[in-house]
Amino acid sequence: MRAVIYLLLMVMLVTPALASDWNMFKKDASHSGFTIDTVNPPLTLKWSSNIGYSTDSSPVVVNGILYIGSSYGIHAIDAVSGKEIWKYQTNGFVRAVPAVVDGVLYVGPNDKRFYAINAKNGSVRWTYTQSLDGYLSSPAVVDNLAYVGSKDANFYAINILTGETSWSKATASSIDSSPAVSGGTVYVGNRNGVLIAFDAVNGKEKWRYDTGTEIKSSPAIENGIVFIGSNNGVIYALTSDKGILKWKYSTGNNIEPSPSVKDGTVYVGSKDSNFYAIDSATGKLKWKFPTSGFVTSSAAISNGVVYFGSANNVIYGIDANTGQLLWSNSTGGKDGDYVTSPAISGNMLYAATHNGIVYAYASSKEHTPARTAGTTATTAPVPAGTPESPGFEYAAIVLLIVFLVRKRAAP
């Protein structure tokens, strides 16, 4: 009995650490952008770290270490102190967001190589050299395969155990889009404006949808629907099984960030300097929030708050239900030092700006729903939902303990 209780208590202690990993672009392979970790505004800057090189990459955080790409290569930074642990120099700019799985970091820079790097010490485990051009696409890693698109117009599935090609497919155009994986299918867009669905195991094409314009945005998936933006300012909602259009919504300019999706709402920014919340079932606008610069980042969602960055060096925290501003912070950089996509780990939010500075913000203890004066969403508030929290995990663990104790005590 003591052994059972001890084991379950250890699981309870480990669970929060596991939940707080943000280990690839948009948190997970489906690109939801949502975490159960709670980050409550207003946030307080805990540290900032100048990595010394410009960055278009976004941070990931695994086991207390932050990883980010730059014009130098890859940097590993202590997520608590902001001190650099190691860095690895590549032969090209790492604009993609790394993926870290089972102690290995995967990323492709602009030097035609795709790397597997020991996440602890920065040593290279293997390099993949089949691409004829560099990478802008951020990898998604699922079931021992790293999926990534290349500027050589090919889409690759790389076996992470061997560093060899599992399968590859030509798409006829350069791929900036980062793939999303769900239900045995991998989805990716290309610069010809085509969203393609491949079988994740064998690479067989399942369907394609032509938007008629360039795609730099990356897909996100929820409840059997794929959402993606395009350079004509339109966000599309397609059925994940057949690629049938359910709806589309037009903004005023290019959509390059990836949509984030949670509880029936799609969140995405546009170069028209607005951030949108759209009903995922109907395509109707719930609210839009005006920023003072075009929206450069994809959003991270925590406890009913949507966090994103803009080209005017500002990080925003917006009420997910009403579109009201809860918190913002100017990083103080010059125009053009845009904010890349934030990551959330534990009670911390991490973000970076193009000038190579990484920021770590700590959560307040309690959610502050008060609206910041002077900033309004352009539509009426929608009904408030119930904020997500990790409490259900602990409830499940407690129930499991009770079940096992009773089972053990039964004659």
Short mmCIF file of C-alpha atoms in Angstrom, two decimals:
data_model
loop_
_atom_site.label_atom_id
_atom_site.label_comp_id
_atom_site.label_asym_id
_atom_site.label_seq_id
_atom_site.Cartn_x
_atom_site.Cartn_y
_atom_site.Cartn_z
CA MET A 1 0.00 0.00 0.00
CA ARG A 2 2.78 2.44 0.91
CA ALA A 3 4.47 1.74 -2.42
CA VAL A 4 1.30 2.51 -4.35
CA ILE A 5 0.72 5.79 -2.51
CA TYR A 6 4.38 6.79 -2.88
CA LEU A 7 4.26 6.14 -6.62
CA LEU A 8 1.10 8.17 -7.08
CA LEU A 9 2.48 11.06 -5.05
CA MET A 10 5.53 11.07 -7.31
CA VAL A 11 3.22 11.24 -10.33
CA MET A 12 1.48 14.23 -8.78
CA LEU A 13 4.79 16.00 -8.30
CA VAL A 14 5.98 15.29 -11.81
CA THR A 15 2.73 16.18 -13.60
CA PRO A 16 3.12 19.98 -13.43
CA ALA A 17 6.65 19.78 -14.83
CA LEU A 18 5.49 17.72 -17.76
CA ALA A 19 2.53 20.02 -18.41
CA SER A 20 4.72 23.11 -18.52
CA ASP A 21 6.81 22.07 -21.53
CA TRP A 22 6.26 24.17 -24.66
CA ASN A 23 8.38 21.98 -26.87
CA MET A 24 7.60 22.99 -30.45
CA PHE A 25 5.98 25.73 -32.51
CA LYS A 26 2.54 26.61 -31.08
CA LYS A 27 3.01 24.20 -28.15
CA ASP A 28 1.98 20.96 -29.87
CA ALA A 29 1.82 19.21 -33.23
CA SER A 30 -1.75 20.37 -33.89
CA HIS A 31 -0.70 24.02 -33.32
CA SER A 32 -3.44 24.78 -30.81
CA GLY A 33 -1.34 27.42 -29.05
CA PHE A 34 -3.09 26.50 -25.79
CA THR A 35 -1.57 25.46 -22.48
CA ILE A 36 -3.13 24.43 -19.18
CA ASP A 37 -0.40 26.38 -17.41
CA THR A 38 -1.78 29.53 -15.82
CA VAL A 39 -0.28 32.91 -16.68
CA ASN A 40 -2.31 35.73 -15.16
CA PRO A 41 -1.96 39.39 -16.10
CA PRO A 42 -0.56 41.81 -15.19
CA LEU A 43 2.82 40.24 -15.90
CA THR A 44 6.13 41.40 -14.46
CA LEU A 45 9.43 41.34 -16.33
CA LYS A 46 11.77 38.93 -14.52
CA TRP A 47 14.71 39.03 -16.88
CA SER A 48 15.82 39.89 -20.37
CA SER A 49 18.78 38.40 -22.20
CA ASN A 50 20.54 39.71 -25.29
CA ILE A 51 21.69 36.71 -27.30
CA GLY A 52 23.86 38.96 -29.45
CA TYR A 53 22.29 38.06 -32.79
CA SER A 54 19.07 38.94 -34.57
CA THR A 55 16.23 36.43 -34.43
CA ASP A 56 13.09 35.60 -36.38
CA SER A 57 12.64 32.42 -34.36
CA SER A 58 10.36 31.93 -31.37
CA PRO A 59 11.27 30.33 -28.04
CA VAL A 60 10.43 26.84 -26.87
CA VAL A 61 10.87 25.80 -23.24
CA VAL A 62 11.59 22.26 -22.07
CA ASN A 63 12.74 21.08 -18.63
CA GLY A 64 13.61 24.59 -17.53
CA ILE A 65 15.68 25.44 -20.61
CA LEU A 66 14.66 27.91 -23.31
CA TYR A 67 15.80 27.26 -26.88
CA ILE A 68 15.71 29.76 -29.74
CA GLY A 69 17.24 30.18 -33.18
CA SER A 70 19.16 33.21 -34.46
CA SER A 71 21.42 34.43 -37.24
CA TYR A 72 24.21 32.64 -35.34
CA GLY A 73 22.51 29.30 -34.83
CA ILE A 74 20.84 27.79 -31.76
CA HIS A 75 20.92 29.13 -28.20
CA ALA A 76 20.05 27.33 -24.96
CA ILE A 77 19.19 29.65 -22.07
CA ASP A 78 18.33 28.93 -18.44
CA ALA A 79 14.62 29.73 -18.27
CA VAL A 80 14.87 30.84 -14.63
CA SER A 81 17.93 33.09 -14.72
CA GLY A 82 18.26 34.04 -18.39
CA LYS A 83 21.89 32.89 -18.51
CA GLU A 84 23.14 31.18 -21.65
CA ILE A 85 23.92 27.49 -21.21
CA TRP A 86 25.27 26.73 -24.66
CA LYS A 87 25.06 27.83 -28.27
CA TYR A 88 25.71 26.04 -31.54
CA GLN A 89 26.74 27.81 -34.72
CA THR A 90 25.08 26.75 -37.96
CA ASN A 91 26.04 27.87 -41.44
CA GLY A 92 22.76 29.69 -41.95
CA PHE A 93 20.15 31.80 -40.15
CA VAL A 94 17.82 29.69 -37.99
CA ARG A 95 14.46 31.37 -38.61
CA ALA A 96 12.43 28.27 -37.77
CA VAL A 97 11.24 27.35 -34.29
CA PRO A 98 13.03 24.29 -32.88
CA ALA A 99 11.24 21.18 -31.65
CA VAL A 100 12.61 19.42 -28.57
CA VAL A 101 11.57 15.81 -28.00
CA ASP A 102 13.14 13.28 -25.61
CA GLY A 103 16.25 15.35 -25.03
CA VAL A 104 16.95 16.10 -28.69
CA LEU A 105 16.45 19.41 -30.50
CA TYR A 106 15.41 19.35 -34.17
CA VAL A 107 15.64 22.33 -36.51
CA GLY A 108 16.59 23.34 -40.02
CA PRO A 109 18.43 26.61 -40.77
CA ASN A 110 19.14 28.23 -44.13
CA ASP A 111 22.22 26.07 -44.74
CA LYS A 112 20.46 23.09 -46.41
CA ARG A 113 20.98 20.93 -43.32
CA PHE A 114 18.44 19.67 -40.83
CA TYR A 115 19.96 19.09 -37.39
CA ALA A 116 19.39 16.77 -34.46
CA ILE A 117 21.21 18.33 -31.49
CA ASN A 118 21.64 17.10 -27.94
CA ALA A 119 19.41 19.48 -25.99
CA LYS A 120 21.56 19.23 -22.86
CA ASN A 121 24.98 20.11 -24.23
CA GLY A 122 24.55 21.27 -27.85
CA SER A 123 26.44 18.41 -29.49
CA VAL A 124 25.22 17.27 -32.91
CA ARG A 125 23.73 13.78 -33.09
CA TRP A 126 23.11 13.75 -36.83
CA THR A 127 22.50 16.03 -39.80
CA TYR A 128 20.12 15.47 -42.68
CA THR A 129 21.44 16.76 -46.01
CA GLN A 130 18.88 15.69 -48.62
CA SER A 131 17.31 19.13 -49.07
CA LEU A 132 18.62 21.28 -51.93
CA ASP A 133 17.80 24.51 -50.08
CA GLY A 134 17.35 25.86 -46.56
CA TYR A 135 14.43 25.72 -44.14
CA LEU A 136 11.98 28.35 -42.93
CA SER A 137 9.43 25.75 -41.83
CA SER A 138 9.37 24.75 -38.14
CA PRO A 139 9.34 20.97 -37.61
CA ALA A 140 6.56 18.99 -35.99
CA VAL A 141 7.76 15.77 -34.34
CA VAL A 142 5.30 12.91 -33.90
CA ASP A 143 5.86 9.15 -33.53
CA ASN A 144 9.60 9.27 -34.30
CA LEU A 145 9.12 11.33 -37.45
CA ALA A 146 10.13 14.97 -37.93
CA TYR A 147 7.93 16.65 -40.53
CA VAL A 148 9.34 19.76 -42.18
CA GLY A 149 9.03 21.72 -45.41
CA SER A 150 11.95 23.11 -47.38
CA LYS A 151 12.61 26.04 -49.67
CA ASP A 152 13.45 23.40 -52.30
CA ALA A 153 9.65 22.81 -52.59
CA ASN A 154 9.81 19.37 -51.03
CA PHE A 155 8.13 18.17 -47.86
CA TYR A 156 10.12 15.72 -45.76
CA ALA A 157 9.34 13.13 -43.11
CA ILE A 158 12.63 12.29 -41.39
CA ASN A 159 13.12 9.31 -39.10
CA ILE A 160 14.52 10.88 -35.93
CA LEU A 161 16.08 7.61 -34.79
CA THR A 162 18.24 7.24 -37.90
CA GLY A 163 18.33 10.68 -39.51
CA GLU A 164 17.18 9.11 -42.78
CA THR A 165 14.27 9.92 -45.08
CA SER A 166 11.06 8.10 -44.22
CA TRP A 167 9.30 9.73 -47.17
CA SER A 168 9.35 12.99 -49.12
CA LYS A 169 6.93 14.67 -51.50
CA ALA A 170 7.33 17.45 -54.05
CA THR A 171 4.86 20.31 -53.63
CA ALA A 172 5.89 22.50 -56.62
CA SER A 173 6.68 25.56 -54.49
CA SER A 174 8.80 26.71 -51.56
CA ILE A 175 7.40 25.89 -48.11
CA ASP A 176 7.48 28.56 -45.39
CA SER A 177 4.51 27.06 -43.58
CA SER A 178 5.09 24.87 -40.53
CA PRO A 179 3.27 21.52 -40.66
CA ALA A 180 0.53 20.51 -38.24
CA VAL A 181 -0.17 16.86 -37.44
CA SER A 182 -3.40 15.32 -36.18
CA GLY A 183 -5.19 11.99 -36.55
CA GLY A 184 -2.60 10.37 -38.80
CA THR A 185 -2.53 13.29 -41.25
CA VAL A 186 0.03 16.05 -41.71
CA TYR A 187 -1.06 19.41 -43.17
CA VAL A 188 1.19 22.04 -44.76
CA GLY A 189 0.88 25.03 -47.08
CA ASN A 190 3.23 26.32 -49.78
CA ARG A 191 4.00 29.58 -51.57
CA ASN A 192 1.74 28.61 -54.46
CA GLY A 193 -1.12 28.98 -52.00
CA VAL A 194 -1.95 25.29 -51.76
CA LEU A 195 -2.74 23.54 -48.48
CA ILE A 196 -1.93 19.83 -48.77
CA ALA A 197 -2.91 16.94 -46.51
CA PHE A 198 -0.55 13.93 -46.51
CA ASP A 199 -0.85 10.57 -44.83
CA ALA A 200 1.57 10.92 -41.92
CA VAL A 201 2.91 7.38 -42.26
CA ASN A 202 3.45 6.91 -46.00
CA GLY A 203 3.17 10.42 -47.46
CA LYS A 204 0.23 9.63 -49.73
CA GLU A 205 -1.63 12.81 -50.64
CA LYS A 206 -5.17 12.83 -49.23
CA TRP A 207 -6.38 16.17 -50.55
CA ARG A 208 -5.34 19.70 -51.47
CA TYR A 209 -7.02 23.08 -51.37
CA ASP A 210 -5.87 26.02 -53.51
CA THR A 211 -6.32 29.44 -51.91
CA GLY A 212 -5.07 31.18 -55.03
CA THR A 213 -2.43 33.16 -53.16
CA GLU A 214 0.77 32.67 -51.20
CA ILE A 215 0.62 30.81 -47.87
CA LYS A 216 3.13 31.74 -45.17
CA SER A 217 0.76 31.00 -42.32
CA SER A 218 0.74 27.58 -40.68
CA PRO A 219 -2.31 25.38 -40.13
CA ALA A 220 -3.99 24.72 -36.78
CA ILE A 221 -6.42 21.89 -36.11
CA GLU A 222 -9.32 21.47 -33.71
CA ASN A 223 -12.37 19.18 -33.75
CA GLY A 224 -11.87 17.96 -37.31
CA ILE A 225 -11.35 21.42 -38.82
CA VAL A 226 -8.13 22.85 -40.28
CA PHE A 227 -7.64 26.61 -40.05
CA ILE A 228 -5.06 28.52 -42.09
CA GLY A 229 -4.41 32.08 -43.21
CA SER A 230 -3.14 33.34 -46.55
CA ASN A 231 -1.60 36.41 -48.12
CA ASN A 232 -4.95 37.55 -49.51
CA GLY A 233 -5.98 38.35 -45.95
CA VAL A 234 -8.38 35.42 -45.70
CA ILE A 235 -8.54 32.74 -43.03
CA TYR A 236 -9.96 29.42 -44.23
CA ALA A 237 -11.73 26.66 -42.31
CA LEU A 238 -11.61 23.27 -44.04
CA THR A 239 -12.73 19.81 -43.02
CA SER A 240 -9.65 17.84 -41.99
CA ASP A 241 -10.73 14.60 -43.70
CA LYS A 242 -11.60 15.90 -47.18
CA GLY A 243 -10.52 19.53 -47.36
CA ILE A 244 -14.03 20.87 -47.94
CA LEU A 245 -14.41 24.59 -47.28
CA LYS A 246 -16.69 25.32 -44.32
CA TRP A 247 -16.18 29.06 -44.24
CA LYS A 248 -13.70 31.83 -44.89
CA TYR A 249 -13.26 35.21 -43.28
CA SER A 250 -11.51 38.18 -44.88
CA THR A 251 -9.32 40.60 -42.93
CA GLY A 252 -7.77 43.72 -44.38
CA ASN A 253 -4.27 42.41 -45.16
CA ASN A 254 -1.87 39.46 -45.20
CA ILE A 255 -2.21 36.76 -42.57
CA GLU A 256 1.22 35.30 -41.84
CA PRO A 257 0.81 34.20 -38.20
CA SER A 258 -0.69 30.80 -37.53
CA PRO A 259 -4.21 30.71 -36.07
CA SER A 260 -4.62 29.52 -32.49
CA VAL A 261 -7.80 27.67 -31.54
CA LYS A 262 -9.56 27.11 -28.24
CA ASP A 263 -13.15 26.48 -27.12
CA GLY A 264 -14.82 27.29 -30.42
CA THR A 265 -12.80 30.40 -31.22
CA VAL A 266 -10.04 31.01 -33.75
CA TYR A 267 -7.53 33.71 -32.80
CA VAL A 268 -5.29 35.24 -35.46
CA GLY A 269 -3.54 38.50 -36.27
CA SER A 270 -3.26 40.31 -39.59
CA LYS A 271 -1.04 42.89 -41.22
CA ASP A 272 -4.02 45.24 -41.10
CA SER A 273 -2.93 45.82 -37.47
CA ASN A 274 -5.91 44.01 -35.98
CA PHE A 275 -6.16 40.84 -33.95
CA TYR A 276 -9.28 38.75 -34.63
CA ALA A 277 -11.45 36.31 -32.69
CA ILE A 278 -13.64 34.30 -35.06
CA ASP A 279 -16.29 31.69 -34.28
CA SER A 280 -14.72 28.40 -35.37
CA ALA A 281 -18.07 26.86 -36.35
CA THR A 282 -19.60 29.72 -38.33
CA GLY A 283 -16.75 32.02 -39.36
CA LYS A 284 -18.50 35.01 -37.79
CA LEU A 285 -16.46 37.70 -36.08
CA LYS A 286 -16.66 37.69 -32.29
CA TRP A 287 -14.38 40.67 -31.77
CA LYS A 288 -11.29 42.34 -33.14
CA PHE A 289 -8.64 44.24 -31.25
CA PRO A 290 -6.71 47.14 -32.86
CA THR A 291 -2.96 47.34 -32.36
CA SER A 292 -0.57 50.13 -33.29
CA GLY A 293 1.48 47.85 -35.54
CA PHE A 294 0.78 44.87 -37.73
CA VAL A 295 0.54 41.58 -35.87
CA THR A 296 3.69 39.53 -36.32
CA SER A 297 3.22 36.61 -33.97
CA SER A 298 0.98 33.65 -33.44
CA ALA A 299 -0.90 33.62 -30.15
CA ALA A 300 -0.42 31.68 -26.93
CA ILE A 301 -3.55 31.02 -24.87
CA SER A 302 -3.60 30.58 -21.09
CA ASN A 303 -6.42 30.78 -18.55
CA GLY A 304 -8.74 32.79 -20.76
CA VAL A 305 -6.06 35.23 -21.93
CA VAL A 306 -4.58 35.45 -25.44
CA TYR A 307 -0.97 36.68 -25.71
CA PHE A 308 0.65 37.88 -28.93
CA GLY A 309 3.16 40.41 -30.25
CA SER A 310 3.23 43.10 -32.89
CA ALA A 311 5.67 44.96 -35.12
CA ASN A 312 5.61 47.98 -32.82
CA ASN A 313 7.55 46.06 -30.14
CA VAL A 314 4.51 45.46 -27.93
CA ILE A 315 3.34 42.24 -26.28
CA TYR A 316 -0.40 42.12 -25.57
CA GLY A 317 -2.57 40.10 -23.19
CA ILE A 318 -6.21 40.16 -24.34
CA ASP A 319 -9.29 38.71 -22.67
CA ALA A 320 -10.14 35.73 -24.88
CA ASN A 321 -13.88 36.19 -24.46
CA THR A 322 -14.32 39.95 -24.74
CA GLY A 323 -11.29 41.23 -26.64
CA GLN A 324 -10.49 43.71 -23.89
CA LEU A 325 -6.89 44.59 -23.11
CA LEU A 326 -5.73 43.16 -19.79
CA TRP A 327 -2.00 43.85 -20.07
CA SER A 328 0.62 45.08 -22.50
CA ASN A 329 4.33 45.74 -22.42
CA SER A 330 6.55 47.68 -24.78
CA THR A 331 9.96 46.09 -25.15
CA GLY A 332 11.41 49.48 -25.99
CA GLY A 333 13.05 48.48 -29.24
CA LYS A 334 13.05 50.48 -32.43
CA ASP A 335 10.43 50.07 -35.14
CA GLY A 336 11.01 46.80 -36.94
CA ASP A 337 12.13 44.94 -33.83
CA TYR A 338 8.95 42.93 -34.01
CA VAL A 339 7.89 40.41 -31.41
CA THR A 340 8.01 36.73 -32.36
CA SER A 341 5.50 34.17 -31.08
CA PRO A 342 5.41 33.81 -27.27
CA ALA A 343 5.75 30.56 -25.34
CA ILE A 344 4.33 29.74 -21.90
CA SER A 345 5.93 27.44 -19.35
CA GLY A 346 4.83 27.15 -15.74
CA ASN A 347 3.77 30.62 -14.63
CA MET A 348 6.13 32.37 -17.06
CA LEU A 349 5.65 33.87 -20.51
CA TYR A 350 8.65 34.05 -22.84
CA ALA A 351 8.99 36.15 -25.97
CA ALA A 352 11.73 37.52 -28.21
CA THR A 353 12.23 40.50 -30.49
CA HIS A 354 14.02 40.69 -33.83
CA ASN A 355 16.96 42.55 -32.30
CA GLY A 356 17.91 39.41 -30.38
CA ILE A 357 16.53 40.08 -26.92
CA VAL A 358 14.62 37.35 -25.07
CA TYR A 359 12.14 38.40 -22.37
CA ALA A 360 10.75 36.42 -19.44
CA TYR A 361 7.59 37.64 -17.71
CA ALA A 362 6.19 36.23 -14.47
CA SER A 363 2.50 35.73 -13.80
CA SER A 364 0.61 37.51 -11.06
CA LYS A 365 -0.96 35.25 -8.46
CA GLU A 366 -4.56 35.97 -9.39
CA HIS A 367 -6.34 36.72 -12.63
CA THR A 368 -7.11 40.43 -13.06
CA PRO A 369 -10.07 40.82 -15.43
CA ALA A 370 -10.13 44.62 -15.19
CA ARG A 371 -9.93 46.35 -18.52
CA THR A 372 -7.06 48.69 -19.32
CA ALA A 373 -8.40 52.17 -19.93
CA GLY A 374 -8.36 53.52 -23.44
CA THR A 375 -8.43 50.25 -25.36
CA THR A 376 -11.59 48.59 -26.65
CA ALA A 377 -12.54 45.74 -28.88
CA THR A 378 -14.72 46.70 -31.84
CA THR A 379 -17.61 44.33 -31.16
CA ALA A 380 -19.81 43.60 -28.18
CA PRO A 381 -18.37 41.13 -25.66
CA VAL A 382 -19.34 37.50 -26.08
CA PRO A 383 -20.46 35.44 -23.08
CA ALA A 384 -17.60 34.58 -20.80
CA GLY A 385 -16.49 31.00 -20.65
CA THR A 386 -14.86 29.06 -17.86
CA PRO A 387 -11.09 29.56 -17.68
CA GLU A 388 -9.06 26.42 -18.09
CA SER A 389 -6.87 25.30 -15.22
CA PRO A 390 -4.76 22.26 -14.39
CA GLY A 391 -7.04 21.44 -11.46
CA PHE A 392 -8.83 18.66 -13.30
CA GLU A 393 -5.56 16.73 -13.59
CA TYR A 394 -5.14 16.68 -9.82
CA ALA A 395 -8.76 15.68 -9.35
CA ALA A 396 -8.19 12.75 -11.69
CA ILE A 397 -5.09 11.71 -9.76
CA VAL A 398 -6.93 11.86 -6.44
CA LEU A 399 -9.74 9.71 -7.85
CA LEU A 400 -7.13 7.24 -9.12
CA ILE A 401 -5.58 7.04 -5.65
CA VAL A 402 -8.97 6.40 -4.06
CA PHE A 403 -9.75 3.70 -6.63
CA LEU A 404 -6.44 1.89 -6.10
CA VAL A 405 -6.66 2.10 -2.31
CA ARG A 406 -10.17 0.62 -2.33
CA LYS A 407 -9.15 -2.06 -4.79
CA ARG A 408 -6.17 -2.97 -2.63
CA ALA A 409 -8.35 -3.08 0.50
CA ALA A 410 -11.03 -5.24 -1.10
CA PRO A 411 -11.02 -8.94 -0.05
#
